[in-house]
Tab-separated table of C-alpha atoms and ligand atoms in Angstrom:
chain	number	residue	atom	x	y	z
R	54	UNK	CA	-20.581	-16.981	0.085
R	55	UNK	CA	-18.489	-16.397	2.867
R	56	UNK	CA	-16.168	-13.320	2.710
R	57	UNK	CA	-13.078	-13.689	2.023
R	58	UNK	CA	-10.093	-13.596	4.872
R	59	UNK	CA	-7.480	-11.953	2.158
R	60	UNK	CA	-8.850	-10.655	-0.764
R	61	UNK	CA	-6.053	-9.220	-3.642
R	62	UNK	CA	-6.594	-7.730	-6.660
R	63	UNK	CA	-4.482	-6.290	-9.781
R	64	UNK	CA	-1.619	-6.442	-6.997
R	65	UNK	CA	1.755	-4.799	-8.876
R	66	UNK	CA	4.433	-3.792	-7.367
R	67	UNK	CA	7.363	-1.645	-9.054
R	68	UNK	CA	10.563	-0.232	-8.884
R	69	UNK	CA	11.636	2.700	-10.969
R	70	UNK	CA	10.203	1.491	-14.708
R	71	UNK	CA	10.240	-2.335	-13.727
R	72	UNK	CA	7.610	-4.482	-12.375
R	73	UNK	CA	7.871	-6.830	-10.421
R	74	UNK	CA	4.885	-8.466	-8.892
R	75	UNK	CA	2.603	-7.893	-12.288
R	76	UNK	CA	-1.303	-7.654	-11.680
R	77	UNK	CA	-1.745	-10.625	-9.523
R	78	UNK	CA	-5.426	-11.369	-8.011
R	79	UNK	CA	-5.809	-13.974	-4.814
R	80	UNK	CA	-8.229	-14.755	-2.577
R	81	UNK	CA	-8.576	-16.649	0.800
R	82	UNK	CA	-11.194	-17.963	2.537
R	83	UNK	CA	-11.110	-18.202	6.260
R	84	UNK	CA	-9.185	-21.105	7.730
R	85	UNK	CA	-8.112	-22.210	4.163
R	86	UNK	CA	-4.059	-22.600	3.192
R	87	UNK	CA	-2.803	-20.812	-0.100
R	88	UNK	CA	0.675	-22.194	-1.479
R	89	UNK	CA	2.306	-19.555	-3.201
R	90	UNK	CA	5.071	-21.404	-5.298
R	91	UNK	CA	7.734	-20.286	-7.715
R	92	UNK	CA	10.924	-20.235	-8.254
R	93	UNK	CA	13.375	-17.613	-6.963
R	94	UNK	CA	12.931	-14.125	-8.118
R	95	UNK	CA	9.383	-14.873	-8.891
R	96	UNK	CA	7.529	-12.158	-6.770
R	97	UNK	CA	6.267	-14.217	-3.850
R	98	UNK	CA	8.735	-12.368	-1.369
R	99	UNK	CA	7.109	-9.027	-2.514
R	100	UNK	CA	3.597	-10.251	-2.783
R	101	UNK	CA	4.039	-10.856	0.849
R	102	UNK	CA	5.574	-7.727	2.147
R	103	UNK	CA	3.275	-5.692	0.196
R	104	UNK	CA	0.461	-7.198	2.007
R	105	UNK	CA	2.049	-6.749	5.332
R	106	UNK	CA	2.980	-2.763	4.143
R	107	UNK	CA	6.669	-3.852	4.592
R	108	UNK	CA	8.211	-3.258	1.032
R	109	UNK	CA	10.986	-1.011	1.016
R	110	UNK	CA	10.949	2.743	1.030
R	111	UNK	CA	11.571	2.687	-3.612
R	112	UNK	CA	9.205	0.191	-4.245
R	113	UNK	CA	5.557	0.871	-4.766
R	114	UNK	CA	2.486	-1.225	-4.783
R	115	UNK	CA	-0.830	-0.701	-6.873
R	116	UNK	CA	-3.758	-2.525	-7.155
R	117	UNK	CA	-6.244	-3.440	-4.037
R	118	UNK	CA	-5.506	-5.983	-0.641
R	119	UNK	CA	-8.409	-6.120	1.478
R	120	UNK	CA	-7.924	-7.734	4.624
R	121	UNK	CA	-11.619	-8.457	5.785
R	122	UNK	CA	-12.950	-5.083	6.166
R	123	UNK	CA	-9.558	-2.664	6.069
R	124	UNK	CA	-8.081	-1.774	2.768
R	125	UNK	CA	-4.483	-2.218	2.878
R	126	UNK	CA	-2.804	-0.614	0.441
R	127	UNK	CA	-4.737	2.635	1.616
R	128	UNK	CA	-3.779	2.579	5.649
R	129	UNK	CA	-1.597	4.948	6.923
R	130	UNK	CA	1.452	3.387	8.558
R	131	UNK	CA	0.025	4.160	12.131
R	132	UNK	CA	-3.494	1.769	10.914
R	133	UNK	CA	-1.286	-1.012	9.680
R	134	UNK	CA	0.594	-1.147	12.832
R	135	UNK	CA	-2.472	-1.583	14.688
R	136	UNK	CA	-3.080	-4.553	12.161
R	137	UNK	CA	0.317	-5.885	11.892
R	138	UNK	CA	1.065	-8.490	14.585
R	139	UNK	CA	-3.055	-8.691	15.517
R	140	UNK	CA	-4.956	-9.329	12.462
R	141	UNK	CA	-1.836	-10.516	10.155
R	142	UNK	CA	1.282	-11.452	11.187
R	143	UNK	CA	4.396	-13.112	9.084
R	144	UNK	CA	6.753	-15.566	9.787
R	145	UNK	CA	10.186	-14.894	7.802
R	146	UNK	CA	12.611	-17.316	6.452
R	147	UNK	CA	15.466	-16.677	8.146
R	148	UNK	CA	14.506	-16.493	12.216
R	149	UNK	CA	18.038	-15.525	12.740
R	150	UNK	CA	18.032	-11.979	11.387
R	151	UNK	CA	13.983	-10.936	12.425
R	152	UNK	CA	14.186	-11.834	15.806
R	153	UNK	CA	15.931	-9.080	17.879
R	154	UNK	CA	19.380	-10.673	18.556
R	155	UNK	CA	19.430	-8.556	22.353
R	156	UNK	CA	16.005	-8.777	23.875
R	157	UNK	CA	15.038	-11.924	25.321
R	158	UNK	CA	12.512	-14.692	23.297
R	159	UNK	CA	10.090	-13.636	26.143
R	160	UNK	CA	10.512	-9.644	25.888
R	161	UNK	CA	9.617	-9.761	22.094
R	162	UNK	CA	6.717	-11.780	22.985
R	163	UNK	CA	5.402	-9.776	25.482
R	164	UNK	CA	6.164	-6.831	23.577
R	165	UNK	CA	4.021	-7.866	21.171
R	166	UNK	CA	1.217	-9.127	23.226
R	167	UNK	CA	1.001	-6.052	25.193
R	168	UNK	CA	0.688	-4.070	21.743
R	169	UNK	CA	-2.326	-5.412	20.811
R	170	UNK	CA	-4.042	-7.068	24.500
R	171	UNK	CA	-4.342	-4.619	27.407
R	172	UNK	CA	-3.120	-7.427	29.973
R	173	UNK	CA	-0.293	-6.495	33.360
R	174	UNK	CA	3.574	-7.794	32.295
R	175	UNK	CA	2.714	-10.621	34.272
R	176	UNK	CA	-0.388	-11.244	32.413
R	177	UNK	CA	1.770	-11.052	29.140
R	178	UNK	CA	4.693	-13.479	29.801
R	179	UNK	CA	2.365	-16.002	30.711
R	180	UNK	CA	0.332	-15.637	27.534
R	181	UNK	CA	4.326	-15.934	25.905
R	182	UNK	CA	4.886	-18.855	27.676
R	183	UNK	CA	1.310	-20.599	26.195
R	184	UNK	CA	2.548	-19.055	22.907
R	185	UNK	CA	5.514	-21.129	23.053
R	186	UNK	CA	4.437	-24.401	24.360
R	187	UNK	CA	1.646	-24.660	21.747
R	188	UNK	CA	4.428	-23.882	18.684
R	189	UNK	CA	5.787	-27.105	20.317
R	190	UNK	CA	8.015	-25.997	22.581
R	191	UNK	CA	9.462	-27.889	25.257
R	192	UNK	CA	10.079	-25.794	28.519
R	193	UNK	CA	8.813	-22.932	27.641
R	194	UNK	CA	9.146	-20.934	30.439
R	195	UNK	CA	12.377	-21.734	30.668
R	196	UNK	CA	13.047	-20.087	27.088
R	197	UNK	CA	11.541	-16.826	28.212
R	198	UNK	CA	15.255	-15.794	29.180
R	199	UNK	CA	16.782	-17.118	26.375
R	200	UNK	CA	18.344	-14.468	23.429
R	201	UNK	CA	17.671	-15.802	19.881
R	202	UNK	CA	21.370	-17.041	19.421
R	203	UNK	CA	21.047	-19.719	22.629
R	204	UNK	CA	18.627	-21.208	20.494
R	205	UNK	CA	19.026	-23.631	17.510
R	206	UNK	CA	17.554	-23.512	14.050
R	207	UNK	CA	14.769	-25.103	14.779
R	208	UNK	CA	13.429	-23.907	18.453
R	209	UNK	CA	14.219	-20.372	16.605
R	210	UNK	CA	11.785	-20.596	13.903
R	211	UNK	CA	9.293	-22.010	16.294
R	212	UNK	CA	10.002	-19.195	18.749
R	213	UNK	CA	9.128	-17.097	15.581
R	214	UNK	CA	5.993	-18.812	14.500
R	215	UNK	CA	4.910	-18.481	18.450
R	216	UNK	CA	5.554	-14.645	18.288
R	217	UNK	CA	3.684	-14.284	14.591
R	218	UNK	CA	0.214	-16.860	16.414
R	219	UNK	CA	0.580	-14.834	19.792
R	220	UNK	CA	-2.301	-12.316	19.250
R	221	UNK	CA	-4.782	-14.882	17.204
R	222	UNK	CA	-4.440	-13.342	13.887
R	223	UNK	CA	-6.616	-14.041	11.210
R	224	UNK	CA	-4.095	-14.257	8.599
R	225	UNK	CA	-0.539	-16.203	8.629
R	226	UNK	CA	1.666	-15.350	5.881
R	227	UNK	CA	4.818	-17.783	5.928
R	228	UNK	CA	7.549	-17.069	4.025
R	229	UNK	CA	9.684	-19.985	3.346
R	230	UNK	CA	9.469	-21.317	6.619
R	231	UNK	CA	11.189	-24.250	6.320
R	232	UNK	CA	13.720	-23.689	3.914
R	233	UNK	CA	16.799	-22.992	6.743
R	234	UNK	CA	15.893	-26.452	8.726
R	235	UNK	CA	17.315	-29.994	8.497
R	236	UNK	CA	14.225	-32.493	7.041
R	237	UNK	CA	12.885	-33.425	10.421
R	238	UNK	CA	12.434	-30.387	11.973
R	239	UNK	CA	11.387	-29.708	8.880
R	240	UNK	CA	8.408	-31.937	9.439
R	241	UNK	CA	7.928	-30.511	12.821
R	242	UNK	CA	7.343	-26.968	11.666
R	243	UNK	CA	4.921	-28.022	8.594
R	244	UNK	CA	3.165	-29.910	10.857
R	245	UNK	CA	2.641	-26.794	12.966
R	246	UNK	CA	1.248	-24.782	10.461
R	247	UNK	CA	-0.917	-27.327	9.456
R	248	UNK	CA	-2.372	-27.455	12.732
R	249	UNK	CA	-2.817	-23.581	12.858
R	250	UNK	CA	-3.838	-23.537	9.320
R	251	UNK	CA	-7.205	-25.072	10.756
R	252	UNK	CA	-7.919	-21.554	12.721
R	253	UNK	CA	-7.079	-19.070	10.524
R	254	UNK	CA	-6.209	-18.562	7.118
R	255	UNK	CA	-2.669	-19.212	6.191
R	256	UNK	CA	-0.483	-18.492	3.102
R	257	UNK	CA	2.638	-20.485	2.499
R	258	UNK	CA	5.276	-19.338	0.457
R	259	UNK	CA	7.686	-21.831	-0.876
R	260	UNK	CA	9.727	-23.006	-4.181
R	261	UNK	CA	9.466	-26.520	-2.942
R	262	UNK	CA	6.191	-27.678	-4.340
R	263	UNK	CA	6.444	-30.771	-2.336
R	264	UNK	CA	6.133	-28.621	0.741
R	265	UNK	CA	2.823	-26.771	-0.684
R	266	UNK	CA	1.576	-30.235	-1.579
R	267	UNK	CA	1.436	-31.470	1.939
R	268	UNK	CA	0.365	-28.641	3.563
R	269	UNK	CA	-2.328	-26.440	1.333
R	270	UNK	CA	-5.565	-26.741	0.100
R	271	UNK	CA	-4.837	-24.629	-3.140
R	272	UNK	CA	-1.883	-23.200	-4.606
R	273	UNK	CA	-1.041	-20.275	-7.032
R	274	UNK	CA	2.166	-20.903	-9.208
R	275	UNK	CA	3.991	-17.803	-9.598
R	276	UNK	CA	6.380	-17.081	-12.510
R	277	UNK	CA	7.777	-14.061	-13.529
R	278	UNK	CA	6.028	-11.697	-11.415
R	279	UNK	CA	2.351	-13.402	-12.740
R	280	UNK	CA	0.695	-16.358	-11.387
R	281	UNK	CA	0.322	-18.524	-14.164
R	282	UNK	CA	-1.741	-20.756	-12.799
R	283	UNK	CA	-3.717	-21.282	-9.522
R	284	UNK	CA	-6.029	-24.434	-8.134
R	285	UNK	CA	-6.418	-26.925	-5.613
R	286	UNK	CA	-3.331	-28.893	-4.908
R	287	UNK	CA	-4.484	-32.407	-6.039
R	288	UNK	CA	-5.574	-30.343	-9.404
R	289	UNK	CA	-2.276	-28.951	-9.741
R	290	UNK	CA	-0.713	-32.457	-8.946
R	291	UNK	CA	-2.790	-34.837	-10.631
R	292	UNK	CA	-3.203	-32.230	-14.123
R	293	UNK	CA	-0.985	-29.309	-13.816
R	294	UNK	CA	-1.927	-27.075	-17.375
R	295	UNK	CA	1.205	-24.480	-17.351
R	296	UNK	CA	4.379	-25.612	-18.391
R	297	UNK	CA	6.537	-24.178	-15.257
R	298	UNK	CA	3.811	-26.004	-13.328
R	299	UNK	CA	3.890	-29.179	-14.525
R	300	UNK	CA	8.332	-28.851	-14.535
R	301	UNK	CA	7.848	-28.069	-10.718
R	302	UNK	CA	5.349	-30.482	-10.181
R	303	UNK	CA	7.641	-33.162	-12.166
R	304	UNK	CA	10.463	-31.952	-9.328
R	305	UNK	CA	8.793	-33.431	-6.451
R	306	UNK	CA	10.359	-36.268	-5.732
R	307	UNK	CA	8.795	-39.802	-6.342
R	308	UNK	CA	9.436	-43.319	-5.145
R	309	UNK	CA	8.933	-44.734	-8.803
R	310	UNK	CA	12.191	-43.081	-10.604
R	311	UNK	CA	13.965	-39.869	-10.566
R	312	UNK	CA	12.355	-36.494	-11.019
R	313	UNK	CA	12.490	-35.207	-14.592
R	314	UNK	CA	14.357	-31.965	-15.369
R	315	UNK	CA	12.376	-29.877	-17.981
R	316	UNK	CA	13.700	-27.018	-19.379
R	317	UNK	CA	11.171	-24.050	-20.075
R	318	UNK	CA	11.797	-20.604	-21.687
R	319	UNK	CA	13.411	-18.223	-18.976
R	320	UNK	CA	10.931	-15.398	-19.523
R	321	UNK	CA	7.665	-14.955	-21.586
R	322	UNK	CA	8.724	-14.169	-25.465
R	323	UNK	CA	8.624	-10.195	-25.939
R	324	UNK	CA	5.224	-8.833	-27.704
R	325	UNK	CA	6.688	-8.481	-31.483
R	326	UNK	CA	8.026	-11.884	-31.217
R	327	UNK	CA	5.193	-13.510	-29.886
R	328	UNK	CA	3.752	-16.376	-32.345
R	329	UNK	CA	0.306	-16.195	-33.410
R	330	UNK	CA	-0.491	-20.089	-32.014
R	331	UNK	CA	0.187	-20.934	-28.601
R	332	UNK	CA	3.742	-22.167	-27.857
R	333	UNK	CA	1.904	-24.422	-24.931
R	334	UNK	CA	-0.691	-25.373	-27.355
R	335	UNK	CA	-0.036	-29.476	-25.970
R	336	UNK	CA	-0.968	-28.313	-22.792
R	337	UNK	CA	-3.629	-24.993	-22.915
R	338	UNK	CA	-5.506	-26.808	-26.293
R	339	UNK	CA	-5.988	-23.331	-27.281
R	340	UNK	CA	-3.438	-23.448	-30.187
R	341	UNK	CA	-5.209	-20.139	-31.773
R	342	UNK	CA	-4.924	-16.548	-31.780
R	343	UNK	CA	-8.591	-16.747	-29.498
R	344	UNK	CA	-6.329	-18.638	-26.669
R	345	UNK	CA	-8.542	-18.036	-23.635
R	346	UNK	CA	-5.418	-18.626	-21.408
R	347	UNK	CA	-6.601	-15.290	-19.780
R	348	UNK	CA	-4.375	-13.002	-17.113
R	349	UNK	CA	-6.113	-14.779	-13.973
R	350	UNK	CA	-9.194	-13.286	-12.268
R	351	UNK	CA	-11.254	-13.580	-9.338
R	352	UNK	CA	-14.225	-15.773	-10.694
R	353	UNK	CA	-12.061	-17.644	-12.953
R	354	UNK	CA	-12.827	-21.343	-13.383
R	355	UNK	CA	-11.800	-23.341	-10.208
R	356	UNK	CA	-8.422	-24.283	-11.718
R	357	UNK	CA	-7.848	-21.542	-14.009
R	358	UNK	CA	-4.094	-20.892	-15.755
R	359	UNK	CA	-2.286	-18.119	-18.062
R	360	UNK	CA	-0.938	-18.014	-20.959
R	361	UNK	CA	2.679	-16.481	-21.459
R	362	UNK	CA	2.198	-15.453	-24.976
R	363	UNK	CA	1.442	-11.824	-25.034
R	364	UNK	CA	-0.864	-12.142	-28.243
R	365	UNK	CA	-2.729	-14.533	-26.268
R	366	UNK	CA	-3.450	-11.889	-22.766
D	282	LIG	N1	14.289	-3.909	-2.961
D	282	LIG	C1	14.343	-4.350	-4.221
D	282	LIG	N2	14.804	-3.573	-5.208
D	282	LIG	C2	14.865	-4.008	-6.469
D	282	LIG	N3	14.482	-5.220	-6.874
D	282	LIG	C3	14.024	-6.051	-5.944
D	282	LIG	C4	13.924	-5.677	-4.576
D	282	LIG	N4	13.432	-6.729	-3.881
D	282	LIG	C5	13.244	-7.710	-4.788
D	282	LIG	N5	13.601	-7.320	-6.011
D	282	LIG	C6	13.529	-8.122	-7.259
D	282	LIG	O1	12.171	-8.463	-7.453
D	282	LIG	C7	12.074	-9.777	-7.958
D	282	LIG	C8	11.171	-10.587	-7.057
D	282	LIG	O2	11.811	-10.737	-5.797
D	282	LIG	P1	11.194	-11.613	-4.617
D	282	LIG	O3	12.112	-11.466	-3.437
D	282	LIG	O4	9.777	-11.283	-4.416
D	282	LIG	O5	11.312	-13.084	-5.221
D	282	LIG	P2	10.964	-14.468	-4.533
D	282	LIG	O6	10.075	-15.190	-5.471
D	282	LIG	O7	10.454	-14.271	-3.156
D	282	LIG	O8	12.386	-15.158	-4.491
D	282	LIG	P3	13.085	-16.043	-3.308
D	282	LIG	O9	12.385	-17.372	-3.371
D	282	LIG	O10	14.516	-16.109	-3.731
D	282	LIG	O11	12.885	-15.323	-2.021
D	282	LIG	C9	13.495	-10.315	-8.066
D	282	LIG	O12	13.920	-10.125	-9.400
D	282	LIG	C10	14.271	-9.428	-7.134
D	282	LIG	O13	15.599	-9.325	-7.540
């Protein structure tokens, strides 16, 4: 078996008495693309920064991320700076606020690239320059010069994705990369990671399970700080087994008729109030007390999902 690219395992995270991100396990081959998809609020933001060693200063994360060989979750800050931006890099949401609004496109580029290459200046802006031409950049030595507010939307995020690919990392987590950008650029940027997702392994975090769908070979549904159910996409599409899966999976929209809206429950019933059969008894077929709907674990069947009902973890 091939070891995994990012391994996670009983990942929390927690502020103060509440939890947040609640015991999640994932793991990712090399060169394969993970959809993380939820709605907002879900945990998908913190799942990522806690494997980049990014959450804020309160919040604390438990559990075990491996990334190949290094153990995240146990680096000091100075080890996971020597990972950040080499091994794993992120791309953010919004380009406008991570990119350094006074230092040129090409300065945080070569910034970067000299962190983690020993190559001259020179050496450095030309690697920036091949960095932005192959995130589909037109020109891009012309953009070297160019602060992040000369740019638009869409040449920003790619000017992102180019300084998150510059050093070759193994792992790509993207954050809702899309999410800011009119639908063709859209296109443009999917179509981007899909070509990088073919080198390295690449996460994709999203609400928009259309998005996932064209872009990843699995995905984990996230809900309430648990992923509730995790498999390849045309699994998920064609026989999605949690209800929050199957009401996102009804919201993609389809040529034959209008997307269903399905209310679901906003949060899993509390422990005392949980009923003996399962409430998603239509979908899990484990209507019993012996409901096998399982928290999720590494090893679990190839499509594997959870149950909400606490008698039933
Ligand atoms: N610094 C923080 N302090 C306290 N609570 C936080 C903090 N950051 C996030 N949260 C809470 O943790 C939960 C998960 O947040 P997170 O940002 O991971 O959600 P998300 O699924 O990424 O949502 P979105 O799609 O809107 O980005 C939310 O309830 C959020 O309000």
């Amino acid at each position: 078996m091939t070891a995994a690219a990012l391994d996670i395992r009983g990942l929390s995270v927690r502020i103060g008495r509440s939890t947040l991100v609640d015991g999640i396990s994932l793991s990712l081959a090399p060169q394969e693309t993970l959809g993380i998809v939820g709605e907002s609020g879900s945990g998908k933001t913190l799942t990522a920064l806690a494997v980049m060693g990014l959450l804020p200063a309160a919040v604390r994360a438990e559990g075990s991320i491996r990334l190949g060989d290094a153990d995240l979750l146990g680096l000091p800050e100075r080890g996971l700076n020597r990972l950040r931006g080499r091994r794993i890099a992120m791309v953010f949401q919004d380009s406008a606020s991570s990119l350094n609004p006074v230092r040129t496109i090409g300065a945080q580029l070569a910034e970067s690239i000299r962190r983690h290459q020993k190559t001259s200046r020179r050496a450095a802006r030309g690697i920036a320059a091949e960095a932005l031409g192959a995130a589909g950049i037109p020109a891009p030595a012309a953009l070297l010069d160019a602060y992040p507010h000369q740019l638009s939307g869409g040449l920003r995020q790619r000017a992102m994705i180019a300084l998150a690919l510059a050093n070759d990392p193994e792992v790509l987590i993207a954050d809702e990369p899309t999410t800011a950008l009119d639908a063709t650029v859209q296109l443009q940027v999917l179509a981007l990671l899909k070509q990088h997702a073919r080198r390295a392994a690449t996460v994709l975090i999203t609400h928009d399970f259309g998005v996932a769908a064209e872009v990843c070979d699995r995905i984990a549904v996230m809900y309430h700080g648990r992923i509730v159910e995790i498999g390849p996409t045309e699994a998920i599409l064609r026989r999605p087994r949690h209800p929050y899966a199957a009401a996102l999976v009804d919201l993609v929209p389809r040529l034959d008729g209008p997307a269903r809206l399905i209310p679901i429950p906003g949060a899993p019933p509390p422990a005392d109030q949980a009923i003996a059969g399962c409430a998603f008894a239509a979908r899990c077929g484990r209507a019993s007390a012996a409901c096998a709907a399982a928290p999720l674990a590494l090893g679990a069947p190839d499509h594997a999902f959870a149950c909400w009902n606490p008698l039933h973890a």
